[in-house]
Short mmCIF file of C-alpha atoms and ligand atoms in Angstrom, two decimals:
data_model
loop_
_atom_site.label_atom_id
_atom_site.label_comp_id
_atom_site.label_asym_id
_atom_site.label_seq_id
_atom_site.Cartn_x
_atom_site.Cartn_y
_atom_site.Cartn_z
CA MET A 1 50.32 -11.26 -0.62
CA VAL A 2 52.22 -9.18 -3.06
CA PRO A 3 51.80 -5.57 -2.19
CA GLU A 4 50.18 -3.69 -5.04
CA ALA A 5 50.52 -0.08 -5.97
CA GLY A 6 48.25 1.90 -3.71
CA ALA A 7 47.94 -0.92 -1.21
CA ILE A 8 48.06 0.23 2.39
CA SER A 9 51.16 -1.02 4.09
CA VAL A 10 50.40 -3.51 6.74
CA SER A 11 52.41 -4.30 9.80
CA ARG A 12 53.61 -7.76 10.55
CA ASP A 13 51.43 -7.98 13.68
CA ILE A 14 48.25 -7.40 11.77
CA GLN A 15 49.37 -9.90 9.16
CA GLU A 16 49.83 -12.51 11.77
CA GLN A 17 46.48 -11.74 13.27
CA TRP A 18 44.90 -12.10 9.84
CA SER A 19 46.51 -15.57 9.46
CA ARG A 20 45.08 -16.62 12.78
CA VAL A 21 41.61 -15.24 11.97
CA ARG A 22 41.71 -17.10 8.62
CA ALA A 23 42.66 -20.37 10.35
CA MET A 24 39.76 -19.89 12.79
CA LEU A 25 37.35 -19.12 10.02
CA ARG A 26 38.41 -22.25 8.16
CA ALA A 27 37.95 -24.39 11.24
CA GLU A 28 34.63 -22.87 11.98
CA PHE A 29 33.01 -22.84 8.52
CA GLY A 30 34.75 -25.80 6.89
CA ASP A 31 36.90 -26.16 3.79
CA THR A 32 34.21 -25.71 1.18
CA ALA A 33 32.76 -22.46 2.51
CA PHE A 34 36.26 -21.26 3.21
CA ARG A 35 37.45 -21.93 -0.36
CA THR A 36 34.38 -20.35 -1.91
CA TRP A 37 33.94 -17.24 0.20
CA LEU A 38 36.77 -16.60 2.56
CA LYS A 39 39.88 -17.58 0.60
CA PRO A 40 39.42 -14.65 -1.86
CA LEU A 41 39.67 -12.15 0.98
CA ASP A 42 42.87 -10.17 1.34
CA LEU A 43 44.11 -7.99 4.10
CA GLY A 44 43.95 -4.34 2.91
CA GLY A 45 45.22 -2.47 5.85
CA LEU A 46 44.57 -0.97 9.20
CA GLU A 47 42.90 2.38 9.97
CA GLN A 48 43.07 3.07 13.67
CA ASP A 49 40.82 0.39 15.17
CA LYS A 50 39.34 -0.71 11.89
CA VAL A 51 40.70 -3.50 9.65
CA VAL A 52 40.16 -3.09 5.92
CA ILE A 53 39.64 -6.30 4.04
CA THR A 54 39.58 -6.39 0.26
CA VAL A 55 37.48 -8.66 -1.86
CA PRO A 56 37.51 -9.30 -5.61
CA THR A 57 33.86 -8.52 -6.50
CA THR A 58 30.84 -6.64 -5.19
CA PHE A 59 28.95 -9.84 -5.07
CA ILE A 60 31.38 -11.49 -2.69
CA ARG A 61 31.59 -8.32 -0.70
CA ASP A 62 27.83 -8.31 -0.13
CA TRP A 63 27.80 -11.95 0.71
CA ILE A 64 30.54 -11.50 3.23
CA VAL A 65 28.81 -8.50 4.83
CA ALA A 66 25.67 -10.54 5.10
CA HIS A 67 27.10 -13.79 6.36
CA TYR A 68 30.59 -13.50 7.74
CA ALA A 69 31.54 -9.94 8.50
CA ASP A 70 30.36 -9.99 12.08
CA ARG A 71 32.10 -13.22 12.83
CA ILE A 72 35.34 -11.96 11.28
CA ARG A 73 35.06 -8.85 13.45
CA SER A 74 34.49 -10.76 16.63
CA LEU A 75 37.24 -13.28 15.94
CA TRP A 76 39.55 -10.41 15.27
CA THR A 77 38.53 -8.67 18.52
CA SER A 78 39.29 -11.92 20.37
CA VAL A 79 42.76 -12.00 18.84
CA ASN A 80 43.36 -8.28 19.26
CA PRO A 81 40.85 -6.38 21.46
CA GLN A 82 41.89 -3.10 19.99
CA ILE A 83 40.14 -3.99 16.70
CA ARG A 84 36.53 -2.70 16.88
CA SER A 85 35.31 -2.87 13.34
CA ILE A 86 36.07 -4.13 9.86
CA ALA A 87 35.36 -2.63 6.54
CA LEU A 88 35.21 -4.41 3.17
CA ALA A 89 36.59 -2.91 -0.01
CA VAL A 90 36.34 -4.19 -3.55
CA ARG A 91 39.80 -4.41 -5.05
CA PRO A 92 40.17 -2.46 -8.27
CA ALA A 93 40.33 -4.86 -11.25
CA ARG A 94 43.93 -5.70 -12.12
CA PRO A 95 44.95 -3.89 -15.22
CA ARG A 96 45.55 -6.20 -18.14
CA PRO A 97 49.31 -6.74 -18.56
CA VAL A 98 50.51 -4.36 -21.19
CA PRO A 99 53.46 -5.71 -23.23
CA ALA A 100 56.14 -3.14 -22.90
CA ALA A 101 57.29 -2.03 -26.38
CA ASP A 102 60.74 -1.15 -25.34
CA GLY A 103 61.09 -3.67 -22.60
CA THR A 104 61.09 -1.11 -19.74
CA GLY A 105 57.50 -1.54 -18.82
CA ALA A 106 57.18 2.17 -18.51
CA GLU A 107 53.76 2.33 -20.11
CA PRO A 108 51.59 4.36 -17.73
CA ARG A 109 48.99 2.22 -16.09
CA PRO A 110 45.52 3.51 -15.64
CA ALA A 111 45.09 4.80 -12.11
CA PRO A 112 43.29 2.18 -10.06
CA ALA A 113 39.70 3.09 -9.49
CA GLN A 114 38.97 4.25 -5.99
CA PRO A 115 37.85 1.19 -4.15
CA GLU A 116 34.31 1.39 -2.97
CA VAL A 117 34.40 0.74 0.70
CA VAL A 118 31.44 -0.75 2.47
CA HIS A 119 31.67 -0.49 6.21
CA ALA A 120 30.39 -3.58 7.93
CA PRO A 121 28.85 -1.74 10.88
CA ASP A 122 29.36 -3.44 14.19
CA PRO A 123 25.87 -4.79 14.64
CA PHE A 124 26.24 -4.40 18.44
CA GLU A 125 26.90 -0.75 18.06
CA GLU A 126 23.67 -0.42 16.07
CA LEU A 127 21.80 -2.42 18.64
CA GLY A 128 22.59 -0.14 21.51
CA ALA A 129 22.64 3.58 22.13
CA SER A 130 25.76 5.63 22.45
CA LEU A 131 27.34 6.37 25.81
CA ASP A 132 27.67 9.79 27.28
CA PRO A 133 31.41 10.44 27.93
CA ARG A 134 30.62 12.51 31.03
CA PHE A 135 28.76 9.65 32.72
CA THR A 136 31.53 7.71 34.43
CA PHE A 137 32.14 6.51 38.00
CA GLU A 138 34.79 9.25 38.35
CA THR A 139 32.22 11.98 37.87
CA PHE A 140 29.56 10.35 40.02
CA VAL A 141 29.33 11.81 43.56
CA VAL A 142 28.61 9.22 46.19
CA GLY A 143 26.45 9.89 49.22
CA LYS A 144 24.15 8.09 51.54
CA PRO A 145 21.16 7.98 49.17
CA ASN A 146 23.13 6.27 46.33
CA GLU A 147 26.08 4.48 48.01
CA PHE A 148 24.45 1.10 47.85
CA ALA A 149 23.58 1.47 44.17
CA VAL A 150 27.07 2.68 43.38
CA ALA A 151 28.67 -0.29 45.24
CA ALA A 152 26.46 -2.70 43.36
CA ALA A 153 27.23 -1.04 40.01
CA GLU A 154 30.95 -1.18 40.69
CA ARG A 155 30.70 -4.82 41.61
CA VAL A 156 29.07 -5.59 38.24
CA ALA A 157 31.54 -3.51 36.38
CA MET A 158 34.54 -5.20 38.00
CA SER A 159 33.35 -8.81 37.91
CA ASP A 160 33.78 -11.25 35.02
CA GLU A 161 30.91 -13.43 36.25
CA PRO A 162 27.59 -11.84 37.16
CA PRO A 163 27.73 -11.24 40.97
CA PHE A 164 23.92 -10.99 40.84
CA ASN A 165 21.52 -11.12 38.01
CA PRO A 166 19.94 -8.87 37.15
CA LEU A 167 21.12 -5.73 38.83
CA PHE A 168 17.97 -3.67 39.13
CA LEU A 169 18.50 0.05 39.75
CA HIS A 170 15.52 2.12 40.57
CA GLY A 171 14.80 5.67 41.68
CA GLY A 172 13.01 8.81 40.75
CA VAL A 173 13.71 10.96 37.71
CA GLY A 174 17.14 12.62 37.48
CA LEU A 175 18.74 10.74 40.36
CA GLY A 176 21.53 9.14 38.35
CA LYS A 177 20.29 5.83 37.02
CA THR A 178 21.39 6.44 33.48
CA HIS A 179 24.63 7.91 34.66
CA LEU A 180 25.42 4.74 36.66
CA MET A 181 24.51 2.45 33.77
CA HIS A 182 26.81 4.32 31.39
CA ALA A 183 29.53 4.22 34.06
CA ILE A 184 29.26 0.41 34.22
CA ALA A 185 29.49 0.20 30.38
CA TRP A 186 32.51 2.50 30.22
CA ARG A 187 34.32 0.56 32.98
CA ILE A 188 33.69 -2.83 31.33
CA ARG A 189 34.80 -1.53 27.95
CA ALA A 190 38.02 -0.25 29.42
CA ARG A 191 38.72 -3.42 31.42
CA ARG A 192 37.50 -6.06 29.04
CA PRO A 193 37.21 -4.57 25.50
CA GLU A 194 36.29 -7.90 24.01
CA ARG A 195 33.07 -8.16 26.02
CA ARG A 196 30.02 -7.08 24.10
CA VAL A 197 28.27 -4.47 26.16
CA VAL A 198 24.94 -3.22 24.84
CA TYR A 199 23.22 -0.31 26.53
CA LEU A 200 19.78 0.79 25.32
CA SER A 201 16.51 2.21 26.52
CA ALA A 202 13.50 -0.10 26.80
CA GLU A 203 11.94 2.18 24.22
CA LYS A 204 14.70 1.47 21.74
CA PHE A 205 14.43 -2.23 22.53
CA MET A 206 10.79 -2.07 21.55
CA TYR A 207 11.48 -0.09 18.48
CA GLN A 208 14.01 -2.61 17.27
CA PHE A 209 11.68 -5.48 18.03
CA VAL A 210 8.82 -3.91 16.14
CA ARG A 211 11.09 -3.29 13.17
CA ALA A 212 12.21 -6.88 13.23
CA LEU A 213 8.60 -7.98 13.21
CA ARG A 214 7.85 -5.74 10.31
CA GLN A 215 10.81 -6.97 8.39
CA LYS A 216 9.98 -10.51 9.29
CA ASP A 217 13.45 -10.94 10.72
CA VAL A 218 12.79 -11.77 14.40
CA VAL A 219 15.37 -14.57 14.16
CA SER A 220 18.25 -12.19 13.60
CA PHE A 221 16.90 -9.89 16.32
CA LYS A 222 16.87 -12.82 18.77
CA GLU A 223 20.28 -14.04 17.71
CA LEU A 224 21.82 -10.63 18.05
CA PHE A 225 20.43 -9.91 21.46
CA ARG A 226 21.25 -13.38 22.73
CA SER A 227 24.95 -13.04 21.82
CA VAL A 228 25.51 -10.04 24.05
CA ASP A 229 27.72 -10.35 27.12
CA VAL A 230 26.29 -7.50 29.09
CA LEU A 231 22.80 -6.18 28.34
CA MET A 232 21.62 -2.98 29.97
CA VAL A 233 18.07 -1.76 29.53
CA ASP A 234 17.19 1.62 30.83
CA ASP A 235 13.73 2.73 31.89
CA VAL A 236 11.93 -0.65 31.64
CA GLN A 237 8.82 0.95 32.97
CA PHE A 238 8.36 1.97 29.36
CA ILE A 239 7.37 -1.54 28.29
CA CYS A 240 4.73 -1.89 31.01
CA GLY A 241 1.45 -2.63 29.26
CA LYS A 242 3.15 -3.48 25.97
CA GLU A 243 2.51 -7.16 25.85
CA SER A 244 4.46 -8.60 22.98
CA THR A 245 7.52 -6.49 23.71
CA GLN A 246 7.38 -7.62 27.32
CA GLU A 247 7.22 -11.19 26.20
CA GLU A 248 10.20 -10.85 23.86
CA PHE A 249 12.15 -8.95 26.51
CA PHE A 250 11.41 -11.74 28.97
CA HIS A 251 12.70 -14.39 26.60
CA THR A 252 15.86 -12.45 25.86
CA PHE A 253 16.31 -11.89 29.56
CA ASN A 254 16.01 -15.56 30.42
CA ALA A 255 18.16 -16.72 27.58
CA LEU A 256 20.96 -14.36 28.67
CA VAL A 257 20.68 -15.23 32.38
CA ASP A 258 20.79 -18.95 31.43
CA ARG A 259 24.02 -18.30 29.61
CA GLY A 260 25.54 -16.53 32.54
CA ARG A 261 25.51 -13.09 30.90
CA GLN A 262 25.09 -9.97 32.98
CA ILE A 263 21.90 -7.96 32.82
CA VAL A 264 21.38 -4.49 34.29
CA ILE A 265 17.96 -2.99 34.40
CA SER A 266 16.71 0.49 35.49
CA ALA A 267 13.27 1.73 36.21
CA ASP A 268 11.65 4.63 37.96
CA ARG A 269 10.09 2.30 40.48
CA SER A 270 10.81 -1.02 42.13
CA PRO A 271 9.94 -4.36 40.40
CA THR A 272 7.00 -4.86 42.63
CA ASP A 273 5.55 -1.50 41.70
CA LEU A 274 5.81 -2.04 37.93
CA SER A 275 2.16 -2.52 37.28
CA GLY A 276 1.27 -3.42 33.72
CA LEU A 277 4.09 -5.92 33.71
CA GLU A 278 3.20 -9.57 33.88
CA GLU A 279 3.57 -11.11 37.30
CA ARG A 280 6.21 -13.68 36.34
CA ILE A 281 8.32 -11.02 34.67
CA ARG A 282 8.00 -8.69 37.58
CA SER A 283 9.10 -11.37 40.05
CA ARG A 284 11.89 -12.45 37.82
CA LEU A 285 13.23 -8.92 37.71
CA GLY A 286 13.48 -8.90 41.44
CA TRP A 287 15.54 -12.11 41.65
CA GLY A 288 18.90 -10.46 41.48
CA LEU A 289 19.92 -7.42 43.41
CA VAL A 290 17.50 -4.53 43.68
CA ALA A 291 19.19 -1.28 44.46
CA ASP A 292 17.26 1.83 45.33
CA ILE A 293 18.59 5.33 44.54
CA TYR A 294 16.89 7.53 47.14
CA PRO A 295 16.14 11.23 46.73
CA THR A 296 19.14 13.37 47.40
CA THR A 297 20.02 14.72 50.83
CA TYR A 298 21.25 18.25 51.47
CA GLU A 299 24.84 16.94 51.90
CA LEU A 300 24.82 15.05 48.59
CA ARG A 301 23.40 18.10 46.74
CA LEU A 302 26.17 20.19 48.18
CA GLY A 303 28.76 17.63 47.16
CA ILE A 304 27.40 17.45 43.64
CA LEU A 305 27.38 21.19 43.33
CA GLN A 306 30.98 21.43 44.50
CA SER A 307 32.04 18.80 42.03
CA LYS A 308 30.22 20.41 39.14
CA ALA A 309 31.57 23.84 39.97
CA GLU A 310 35.04 22.41 39.97
CA ARG A 311 34.47 20.80 36.62
CA LEU A 312 33.16 24.05 35.25
CA GLY A 313 36.31 25.70 36.55
CA VAL A 314 34.48 28.47 38.39
CA HIS A 315 34.63 29.62 41.96
CA VAL A 316 31.10 29.61 43.44
CA PRO A 317 30.74 31.22 46.85
CA THR A 318 29.78 28.81 49.64
CA ALA A 319 26.56 30.79 50.33
CA VAL A 320 25.42 30.27 46.77
CA LEU A 321 26.21 26.58 46.84
CA GLU A 322 24.25 26.23 50.12
CA PHE A 323 21.38 28.25 48.81
CA LEU A 324 21.05 26.03 45.72
CA ALA A 325 21.50 22.83 47.74
CA SER A 326 18.76 23.80 50.05
CA HIS A 327 16.31 25.20 47.48
CA ILE A 328 16.63 22.98 44.40
CA THR A 329 15.76 19.66 45.89
CA SER A 330 13.74 17.80 43.29
CA ASN A 331 16.53 16.07 41.38
CA VAL A 332 20.11 16.34 40.26
CA ARG A 333 19.23 17.31 36.73
CA GLU A 334 17.44 20.42 37.93
CA LEU A 335 20.19 21.17 40.38
CA GLU A 336 22.84 21.05 37.61
CA GLY A 337 20.57 23.22 35.43
CA ALA A 338 20.24 25.79 38.15
CA LEU A 339 24.00 25.99 38.67
CA ASN A 340 24.59 26.28 34.95
CA ARG A 341 22.15 29.12 34.67
CA VAL A 342 23.75 31.03 37.44
CA VAL A 343 27.31 30.49 36.15
CA HIS A 344 26.36 31.45 32.57
CA HIS A 345 24.57 34.55 33.80
CA THR A 346 27.48 35.81 35.83
CA ARG A 347 29.87 35.03 33.00
CA LEU A 348 27.77 36.85 30.52
CA PHE A 349 27.04 39.96 32.56
CA GLY A 350 30.05 39.97 34.82
CA THR A 351 27.86 40.36 37.87
CA PRO A 352 29.06 38.84 41.19
CA MET A 353 27.58 35.60 42.16
CA THR A 354 25.30 36.14 45.14
CA VAL A 355 22.28 34.55 46.72
CA GLU A 356 20.18 37.61 45.65
CA LEU A 357 21.21 36.98 42.05
CA CYS A 358 20.21 33.32 42.36
CA ARG A 359 16.80 34.26 43.76
CA ASP A 360 16.39 36.59 40.84
CA ILE A 361 17.52 34.33 38.02
CA LEU A 362 15.91 31.18 39.38
CA ARG A 363 12.61 32.76 40.37
CA ASP A 364 10.52 30.46 38.23
CA LEU A 365 12.28 27.34 39.50
CA LEU A 366 12.10 28.37 43.11
CA ARG A 367 8.43 29.20 42.92
CA ALA A 368 7.68 25.79 41.36
CA HIS A 369 9.44 24.25 44.26
CA GLU A 370 7.53 26.09 46.94
CA ARG A 371 4.23 25.31 45.28
CA ARG A 372 4.96 21.66 45.45
CA VAL A 373 4.48 21.31 49.21
CA THR A 374 1.17 19.55 49.94
CA ILE A 375 -0.73 18.80 53.08
CA ASP A 376 0.13 15.13 52.74
CA GLU A 377 3.78 15.90 52.58
CA ILE A 378 3.61 18.05 55.61
CA GLN A 379 1.80 15.40 57.56
CA ARG A 380 4.31 12.74 56.52
CA ALA A 381 7.29 15.00 57.42
CA VAL A 382 5.82 15.85 60.77
CA VAL A 383 5.10 12.23 61.79
CA ALA A 384 8.53 11.23 60.67
CA HIS A 385 10.08 14.03 62.65
CA TYR A 386 8.26 13.20 65.87
CA GLY A 387 8.16 9.40 65.41
CA LEU A 388 4.38 9.18 65.13
CA ARG A 389 2.04 7.38 62.79
CA LEU A 390 0.12 9.06 60.00
CA ALA A 391 -3.15 8.10 61.66
CA ASP A 392 -2.21 10.36 64.59
CA MET A 393 -2.71 13.35 62.35
CA SER A 394 -6.44 12.66 62.04
CA SER A 395 -7.13 10.88 65.35
CA SER A 396 -8.86 12.50 68.25
CA ARG A 397 -6.15 11.72 70.76
CA ARG A 398 -5.39 14.76 72.84
CA ALA A 399 -2.19 13.60 74.59
CA ARG A 400 0.38 16.40 74.31
CA ALA A 401 2.87 14.06 72.48
CA VAL A 402 0.36 13.78 69.67
CA ALA A 403 -1.62 16.99 69.94
CA ARG A 404 1.40 19.30 69.70
CA PRO A 405 2.86 17.76 66.52
CA ARG A 406 -0.58 17.84 65.02
CA GLN A 407 -0.75 21.57 65.72
CA VAL A 408 2.72 22.00 64.22
CA ALA A 409 1.48 20.26 61.11
CA MET A 410 -1.61 22.47 60.85
CA TYR A 411 0.52 25.54 61.31
CA LEU A 412 2.88 24.43 58.55
CA CYS A 413 -0.04 23.79 56.24
CA LYS A 414 -1.21 27.37 56.79
CA GLN A 415 2.32 28.72 56.21
CA LEU A 416 3.47 26.60 53.30
CA THR A 417 0.30 25.91 51.31
CA THR A 418 -2.45 28.14 49.95
CA ARG A 419 -5.16 25.90 51.44
CA SER A 420 -7.92 27.53 53.51
CA LEU A 421 -8.49 26.77 57.22
CA PRO A 422 -11.58 24.56 56.50
CA GLU A 423 -9.64 22.64 53.87
CA ILE A 424 -6.81 22.05 56.26
CA GLY A 425 -9.21 21.03 59.02
CA LYS A 426 -10.80 18.45 56.75
CA LYS A 427 -7.41 16.78 56.12
CA PHE A 428 -6.88 16.44 59.90
CA GLY A 429 -9.73 14.10 60.59
CA GLY A 430 -12.48 16.61 59.69
CA ARG A 431 -11.60 19.15 62.34
CA ASP A 432 -13.34 22.55 62.49
CA HIS A 433 -11.64 25.63 61.01
CA THR A 434 -11.57 27.24 64.49
CA THR A 435 -9.47 24.36 65.75
CA VAL A 436 -6.99 25.01 62.93
CA MET A 437 -6.93 28.70 63.74
CA HIS A 438 -6.34 27.97 67.36
CA ALA A 439 -3.44 25.63 66.46
CA VAL A 440 -1.84 28.33 64.20
CA ARG A 441 -2.02 30.92 67.00
CA GLN A 442 -0.66 28.49 69.56
CA ILE A 443 2.35 27.57 67.42
CA GLU A 444 2.99 31.21 66.51
CA ARG A 445 3.23 31.94 70.21
CA LEU A 446 5.42 28.93 71.01
CA ARG A 447 7.67 29.71 68.10
CA GLU A 448 8.74 32.84 70.08
CA GLU A 449 8.86 31.22 73.53
CA ASP A 450 10.05 27.64 72.98
CA PRO A 451 13.47 27.15 71.38
CA GLN A 452 12.76 23.43 70.85
CA ILE A 453 9.64 24.22 68.79
CA ARG A 454 11.46 26.85 66.95
CA GLN A 455 14.11 24.40 65.95
CA ASP A 456 11.64 21.77 65.01
CA LEU A 457 9.90 24.22 62.73
CA GLU A 458 13.15 25.29 61.06
CA THR A 459 14.12 21.66 60.42
CA LEU A 460 10.70 20.81 59.02
CA ILE A 461 10.43 23.87 56.84
CA ARG A 462 13.89 23.30 55.40
CA ARG A 463 13.06 19.71 54.69
CA LEU A 464 9.74 20.52 53.11
CA ARG A 465 10.75 23.57 51.14
CA GLY A 466 14.21 22.43 50.42
P1 ADP B 501 17.99 9.27 35.73
O1 ADP B 501 18.45 8.38 34.61
O2 ADP B 501 17.89 8.62 37.06
O3 ADP B 501 16.75 10.04 35.36
P2 ADP B 501 20.43 10.71 35.08
O4 ADP B 501 21.41 9.60 35.25
O5 ADP B 501 20.10 11.12 33.74
O6 ADP B 501 19.12 10.43 35.93
O7 ADP B 501 21.02 11.97 35.91
C1 ADP B 501 20.56 13.30 35.61
C2 ADP B 501 21.75 14.20 35.66
O8 ADP B 501 22.21 14.29 37.03
C3 ADP B 501 22.92 13.71 34.86
O9 ADP B 501 23.56 14.84 34.25
C4 ADP B 501 23.82 13.05 35.91
O10 ADP B 501 25.19 13.18 35.50
C5 ADP B 501 23.57 13.89 37.14
N1 ADP B 501 23.76 13.16 38.36
C6 ADP B 501 22.85 12.40 38.98
N2 ADP B 501 23.31 11.90 40.14
C7 ADP B 501 24.64 12.30 40.26
C8 ADP B 501 25.65 12.11 41.18
N3 ADP B 501 25.48 11.40 42.27
N4 ADP B 501 26.83 12.75 40.94
C9 ADP B 501 27.02 13.52 39.84
N5 ADP B 501 26.08 13.72 38.91
C10 ADP B 501 24.83 13.12 39.12
MG1 MG B 502 17.58 8.00 32.79
#
């Protein structure tokens, strides 16, 4: 290729890669197609991770974008993983040769028209959603409730063959499912940039499917999804009850698993609890590895707070960290939000960071937490604490080992909820309100006299209130 005026200079490496890509295109599409469509392409240059290819006409450009651009890009990525996209530019028409009157050829040429560049968007980037740069394995704090899920996620991220398929992550809101999925995607992108990793929400999957249906282009939709190496679909509970999306998702899922591609799914509940999902799909989702992310423990919350405070570059007194860890227990998103509020407040007003300040700033959040305790929760916490069964709370058994914990539970209901004595009695096997009153008095007395009861109550209250 003769470099033209204005042509971007091209290094030898990229020239060699272009020759290899051309050879592969020729082998793949045959001589005729190659001569007609691909031979007229020239290498224009390199802009960071994007190769610019020039074409003689707009028509050829559009044809290439529609039929070959994606293949050129993926061949190029296979030759050089650093290349992530290609762009096609129409070459300015060559100026007609102007006979030089004096033989010097100094006649000024018209400036070449600015080439109109059409970016051939990476269809896989369009398919997925973007990844949050903060969501990596490095920023994820590991603790008992999530260690299994993290280990599974790391296995997937570090393996070239699916170690289990699918990996199904589930857990309540704000416990780190999305964070872990992004972490897997980042890690694979770093380790194996040529693998096509697509991350998207089930909602976006549905939206794309519906659009394909509307545009009568389900074939491309299918082809695109089936050529992915790692497919991650977040919040699949979203497609419960949406029949045709489910169906399509199931086909995509099976096609990818058959081809040995990795699938990672998340949901807010386990596969068996996904009602509104067809039975065969539900059972299929549970075939791989199902990893639960459990609600956070006090230790994990403390660890997360320490890590976030470090990242924010602020010193947060231990008492404040402990206060937040024991009071904001619902999920990590709220915990982060609470820490941010406190940090911003102290930065803005220059007040010292104390527990009193936290109580003040987070009043709404804390109140919402305290309100959340229900009689059911109290009963469950008490039976777990004493190793009893839930039925013991409403039974008529009077043995001390059952009766005392029952009284503790009634006392806690009086302390932690706004329920009346008759309402509480009803929940304990229809007991009379005087029985509840007696229990409350009894435990109040024991609280003073019996260190074991006092400790039990403290543990239970901390667990229930956070
Ligand atoms: P989910 O998708 O399960 O609803 P996210 O992944 O969106 O939850 O997590 C909510 C927020 O909490 C995010 O900002 C995330 O970074 C953070 N987070 C959750 N778990 C952890 C953890 N173990 N370590 C650090 N940050 C966490
Ligand atoms: Mg999420």
